[in-house]
Amino acid sequence: MENNNSRRNFLKKSAAITIGALATNAILNKTQAAVNLVENEILPVDGGKYTLPALPYAYDALEPHIDKLTMEIHHSKHHQAYVTNLNKALETIDGNVLGSPQTLENIFSKIDKLPVALRNNGGGHYNHSLFWAMMKPNGGGEPKGKLADAIKSTFTSFDEFKKQFADASMKRFGSGWAWLVLKDGKLKIGSTANQDNPLMNLDSVEIKGTPILTLDVWEHAYYLKNQNRRADYIASFWNVVNWETAENLFATAK
Ligand code: MN
């Protein structure tokens, strides 16, 4: 019993030191949020635990495009469950295995050697944190500046980009995410299954790179309002996209 307790305390302590844990409650407090996520910002959080970030807007702020009940359940139940289970998974891992300093990005870079609970829940936490910052009330329209130029030169037009992104969203069978990423200086569109993301070092992840834009295409993201009509949900997303977040991610992508 004593041994178990000291081991547990040791793990907790090393987790606090090496996991570093993003200050997730600070992640989404500003437009800069998603940039911080990608820049590996490490801030101490209480006990080295990840926490559910506050939404940067009210649950009903994206109405009528994304409804209040969906946002509330998606954030307070689904995302919270990923955070809770990520912390549980981290408790079982020796901090030395993860290395230091530790961020979710670093965990993803060696995810092929880590337990699947970290892949699912670390991905779930990261992807949703990013996703909330991808939307805002009165969003939509078109991106500006360098991202707009890159989208036009890569996909020929903004409309063609939207078509290809929607297509990737529709074609993802079952649950997953659609992505616009920057890889080797080039924009690419693709999708991942479950809570995988383009930062994960896994052969099964078909698109790799730095996330610029993402859309959650799990049914839990739209079923209450749109039922099985994923296409309607994708159309709604274009009305709430926060292009400033994508522009910031693009500006800092390596
Ligand atoms: Mn989701």
Short mmCIF file of C-alpha atoms and ligand atoms in Angstrom, two decimals:
data_model
loop_
_atom_site.label_atom_id
_atom_site.label_comp_id
_atom_site.label_asym_id
_atom_site.label_seq_id
_atom_site.Cartn_x
_atom_site.Cartn_y
_atom_site.Cartn_z
CA MET A 1 0.00 0.00 0.00
CA GLU A 2 2.73 2.42 1.02
CA ASN A 3 4.70 1.55 -2.09
CA ASN A 4 1.70 2.12 -4.26
CA ASN A 5 1.13 5.48 -2.66
CA SER A 6 4.70 6.64 -3.09
CA ARG A 7 4.70 5.47 -6.68
CA ARG A 8 1.48 7.33 -7.26
CA ASN A 9 2.90 10.46 -5.65
CA PHE A 10 6.05 10.15 -7.69
CA LEU A 11 4.03 9.84 -10.87
CA LYS A 12 1.91 12.81 -9.92
CA LYS A 13 5.00 14.84 -9.20
CA SER A 14 6.75 13.92 -12.41
CA ALA A 15 3.55 14.55 -14.29
CA ALA A 16 3.38 18.03 -12.80
CA ILE A 17 6.96 18.72 -13.80
CA THR A 18 7.28 17.05 -17.15
CA ILE A 19 3.83 16.99 -18.63
CA GLY A 20 3.77 20.72 -18.28
CA ALA A 21 0.21 20.77 -19.45
CA LEU A 22 -1.10 23.64 -21.46
CA ALA A 23 -3.00 26.15 -19.43
CA THR A 24 -6.08 25.04 -21.20
CA ASN A 25 -8.32 27.50 -19.44
CA ALA A 26 -6.19 30.21 -21.04
CA ILE A 27 -6.11 28.59 -24.46
CA LEU A 28 -9.25 30.13 -25.78
CA ASN A 29 -9.37 33.45 -23.99
CA LYS A 30 -8.18 35.34 -27.03
CA THR A 31 -7.83 35.01 -30.75
CA GLN A 32 -4.17 34.28 -30.13
CA ALA A 33 -5.31 31.07 -28.46
CA ALA A 34 -4.84 28.66 -31.29
CA VAL A 35 -1.46 30.17 -32.08
CA ASN A 36 -0.32 29.51 -28.52
CA LEU A 37 -1.43 25.92 -28.90
CA VAL A 38 0.76 25.46 -31.94
CA GLU A 39 3.69 27.36 -30.46
CA ASN A 40 3.98 24.78 -27.69
CA GLU A 41 3.25 27.32 -25.03
CA ILE A 42 3.80 25.64 -21.70
CA LEU A 43 2.16 27.09 -18.68
CA PRO A 44 1.77 25.39 -15.33
CA VAL A 45 -1.69 24.33 -14.37
CA ASP A 46 -2.84 23.15 -11.00
CA GLY A 47 -1.27 19.77 -10.28
CA GLY A 48 -0.13 19.40 -13.89
CA LYS A 49 -3.66 18.57 -14.93
CA TYR A 50 -5.38 19.50 -18.11
CA THR A 51 -8.62 21.39 -17.65
CA LEU A 52 -11.60 22.10 -19.86
CA PRO A 53 -11.02 25.47 -21.53
CA ALA A 54 -13.84 27.97 -21.27
CA LEU A 55 -15.57 28.66 -24.55
CA PRO A 56 -14.64 32.12 -25.84
CA TYR A 57 -18.38 32.77 -26.46
CA ALA A 58 -21.73 31.74 -25.00
CA TYR A 59 -23.30 28.38 -25.85
CA ASP A 60 -26.02 30.15 -27.86
CA ALA A 61 -23.65 32.58 -29.58
CA LEU A 62 -23.41 30.57 -32.80
CA GLU A 63 -27.20 30.34 -33.23
CA PRO A 64 -28.93 29.80 -35.58
CA HIS A 65 -26.05 28.04 -37.37
CA ILE A 66 -24.86 25.83 -34.52
CA ASP A 67 -27.49 25.40 -31.81
CA LYS A 68 -27.11 26.04 -28.10
CA LEU A 69 -27.87 22.51 -26.89
CA THR A 70 -25.35 20.95 -29.27
CA MET A 71 -22.66 23.40 -28.15
CA GLU A 72 -23.43 22.84 -24.49
CA ILE A 73 -23.32 19.05 -24.65
CA HIS A 74 -20.38 19.02 -27.04
CA HIS A 75 -18.29 21.26 -24.78
CA SER A 76 -19.41 20.38 -21.24
CA LYS A 77 -19.88 16.63 -21.77
CA HIS A 78 -17.89 15.38 -24.76
CA HIS A 79 -14.85 17.64 -24.46
CA GLN A 80 -14.87 17.32 -20.67
CA ALA A 81 -14.76 13.53 -21.00
CA TYR A 82 -11.63 13.76 -23.18
CA VAL A 83 -9.96 16.02 -20.61
CA THR A 84 -10.90 13.72 -17.71
CA ASN A 85 -9.70 10.61 -19.52
CA LEU A 86 -6.52 12.31 -20.75
CA ASN A 87 -5.60 13.11 -17.14
CA LYS A 88 -6.40 9.52 -16.12
CA ALA A 89 -4.22 8.16 -18.93
CA LEU A 90 -1.33 10.43 -17.96
CA GLU A 91 -1.47 9.19 -14.36
CA THR A 92 -0.54 5.74 -15.58
CA ILE A 93 2.56 6.89 -17.46
CA ASP A 94 5.98 7.61 -16.05
CA GLY A 95 6.82 11.22 -16.90
CA ASN A 96 10.24 10.09 -18.13
CA VAL A 97 8.63 8.18 -20.97
CA LEU A 98 7.09 11.40 -22.22
CA GLY A 99 10.25 13.48 -21.87
CA SER A 100 10.46 17.14 -21.03
CA PRO A 101 9.26 19.74 -21.70
CA GLN A 102 6.00 18.06 -22.47
CA THR A 103 3.20 19.33 -24.64
CA LEU A 104 0.45 17.57 -26.50
CA GLU A 105 2.40 18.24 -29.71
CA ASN A 106 5.34 16.28 -28.31
CA ILE A 107 3.08 13.50 -27.11
CA PHE A 108 1.63 13.29 -30.64
CA SER A 109 5.10 13.10 -32.17
CA LYS A 110 5.71 9.79 -30.34
CA ILE A 111 2.12 8.60 -30.14
CA ASP A 112 2.94 5.37 -31.99
CA LYS A 113 4.81 4.25 -28.86
CA LEU A 114 2.25 5.40 -26.29
CA PRO A 115 -1.03 3.93 -25.01
CA VAL A 116 -4.07 4.34 -27.23
CA ALA A 117 -5.88 6.21 -24.43
CA LEU A 118 -3.44 9.10 -24.95
CA ARG A 119 -4.08 9.06 -28.68
CA ASN A 120 -7.86 9.16 -28.26
CA ASN A 121 -8.12 11.56 -25.34
CA GLY A 122 -5.08 13.72 -26.07
CA GLY A 123 -6.37 14.06 -29.62
CA GLY A 124 -9.88 14.71 -28.33
CA HIS A 125 -8.69 17.49 -26.06
CA TYR A 126 -6.38 19.09 -28.61
CA ASN A 127 -8.80 18.91 -31.53
CA HIS A 128 -11.73 20.34 -29.61
CA SER A 129 -9.62 23.15 -28.08
CA LEU A 130 -8.63 24.12 -31.59
CA PHE A 131 -12.14 23.69 -32.94
CA TRP A 132 -13.77 26.14 -30.48
CA ALA A 133 -11.30 28.79 -31.62
CA MET A 134 -12.17 28.03 -35.25
CA MET A 135 -15.64 29.50 -34.75
CA LYS A 136 -17.09 32.79 -33.56
CA PRO A 137 -20.38 34.67 -33.61
CA ASN A 138 -20.78 36.65 -36.85
CA GLY A 139 -17.97 34.68 -38.42
CA GLY A 140 -17.79 33.39 -41.95
CA GLY A 141 -16.90 35.33 -45.04
CA GLU A 142 -13.48 34.83 -46.54
CA PRO A 143 -9.95 34.80 -45.12
CA LYS A 144 -7.72 37.80 -45.69
CA GLY A 145 -4.07 38.45 -46.45
CA LYS A 146 -1.50 35.73 -46.97
CA LEU A 147 -3.84 32.86 -46.15
CA ALA A 148 -6.33 34.11 -48.74
CA ASP A 149 -3.52 34.33 -51.31
CA ALA A 150 -2.25 30.83 -50.49
CA ILE A 151 -5.76 29.34 -50.67
CA LYS A 152 -6.35 30.93 -54.06
CA SER A 153 -3.00 29.90 -55.50
CA THR A 154 -3.32 26.32 -54.18
CA PHE A 155 -6.97 25.61 -54.93
CA THR A 156 -7.52 28.13 -57.78
CA SER A 157 -10.34 29.91 -55.90
CA PHE A 158 -11.93 30.24 -52.46
CA ASP A 159 -15.05 28.47 -53.72
CA GLU A 160 -12.99 25.56 -55.00
CA PHE A 161 -11.24 25.37 -51.61
CA LYS A 162 -14.62 25.26 -49.83
CA LYS A 163 -15.78 22.54 -52.21
CA GLN A 164 -12.70 20.37 -51.53
CA PHE A 165 -12.85 20.93 -47.76
CA ALA A 166 -16.56 20.04 -47.70
CA ASP A 167 -15.82 17.01 -49.85
CA ALA A 168 -13.17 15.78 -47.38
CA SER A 169 -15.68 16.36 -44.55
CA MET A 170 -18.37 14.36 -46.34
CA LYS A 171 -16.09 11.51 -47.35
CA ARG A 172 -14.76 10.81 -43.85
CA PHE A 173 -16.60 7.57 -43.07
CA GLY A 174 -17.91 7.43 -39.52
CA SER A 175 -16.38 9.81 -36.99
CA GLY A 176 -13.44 12.12 -37.57
CA TRP A 177 -12.15 15.52 -38.53
CA ALA A 178 -11.55 17.47 -41.74
CA TRP A 179 -8.34 19.49 -41.96
CA LEU A 180 -6.57 22.21 -43.86
CA VAL A 181 -2.88 21.91 -43.02
CA LEU A 182 0.42 23.40 -44.06
CA LYS A 183 2.95 20.73 -44.96
CA ASP A 184 6.36 21.57 -46.46
CA GLY A 185 5.13 25.04 -47.30
CA LYS A 186 2.04 23.79 -49.11
CA LEU A 187 -1.63 23.84 -48.12
CA LYS A 188 -3.36 20.46 -48.15
CA ILE A 189 -6.85 19.21 -47.38
CA GLY A 190 -7.64 15.84 -45.84
CA SER A 191 -9.34 14.10 -42.94
CA THR A 192 -8.53 11.89 -39.97
CA ALA A 193 -10.51 9.18 -38.21
CA ASN A 194 -11.80 9.33 -34.62
CA GLN A 195 -9.69 11.83 -32.62
CA ASP A 196 -6.53 11.46 -34.70
CA ASN A 197 -4.93 14.63 -36.02
CA PRO A 198 -2.22 15.66 -38.51
CA LEU A 199 0.40 16.03 -35.76
CA MET A 200 0.26 12.34 -34.87
CA ASN A 201 3.15 10.13 -35.87
CA LEU A 202 1.04 7.26 -37.16
CA ASP A 203 1.04 5.55 -40.55
CA SER A 204 -2.75 5.42 -40.46
CA VAL A 205 -2.98 9.22 -40.35
CA GLU A 206 -3.29 10.14 -44.01
CA ILE A 207 -2.71 13.87 -43.67
CA LYS A 208 0.26 15.31 -41.81
CA GLY A 209 1.22 18.92 -41.16
CA THR A 210 0.42 22.00 -39.10
CA PRO A 211 -3.33 22.52 -38.59
CA ILE A 212 -4.72 25.70 -40.13
CA LEU A 213 -8.46 24.91 -40.15
CA THR A 214 -10.43 22.00 -38.79
CA LEU A 215 -14.01 20.78 -38.62
CA ASP A 216 -15.38 18.15 -36.24
CA VAL A 217 -17.50 15.75 -38.30
CA TRP A 218 -18.52 13.41 -35.48
CA GLU A 219 -22.28 13.03 -35.36
CA HIS A 220 -22.24 14.45 -31.82
CA ALA A 221 -21.26 17.78 -33.44
CA TYR A 222 -24.50 18.06 -35.42
CA TYR A 223 -26.96 15.25 -34.76
CA LEU A 224 -29.37 17.16 -32.47
CA LYS A 225 -29.97 19.89 -35.05
CA ASN A 226 -29.15 18.29 -38.38
CA GLN A 227 -29.70 14.61 -37.59
CA ASN A 228 -27.96 12.65 -40.36
CA ARG A 229 -27.48 15.66 -42.65
CA ARG A 230 -23.75 16.30 -42.40
CA ALA A 231 -23.85 18.48 -45.53
CA ASP A 232 -26.20 20.95 -43.79
CA TYR A 233 -23.86 21.13 -40.82
CA ILE A 234 -20.87 21.81 -43.08
CA ALA A 235 -22.84 24.59 -44.78
CA SER A 236 -23.57 26.06 -41.33
CA PHE A 237 -19.90 25.94 -40.39
CA TRP A 238 -19.03 28.39 -43.21
CA ASN A 239 -21.25 30.97 -41.46
CA VAL A 240 -19.34 30.80 -38.17
CA VAL A 241 -15.72 30.20 -39.25
CA ASN A 242 -13.25 32.39 -37.38
CA TRP A 243 -10.83 33.13 -40.20
CA GLU A 244 -8.62 35.19 -37.87
CA THR A 245 -7.67 32.01 -36.03
CA ALA A 246 -6.78 30.29 -39.30
CA GLU A 247 -4.84 33.36 -40.46
CA ASN A 248 -2.86 33.39 -37.20
CA LEU A 249 -2.12 29.68 -37.45
CA PHE A 250 -0.98 30.12 -41.03
CA ALA A 251 1.23 33.09 -40.13
CA THR A 252 3.06 31.09 -37.46
CA ALA A 253 3.12 27.68 -39.20
CA LYS A 254 6.54 26.29 -39.87
MN MN B 1 -16.53 16.58 -31.03
#
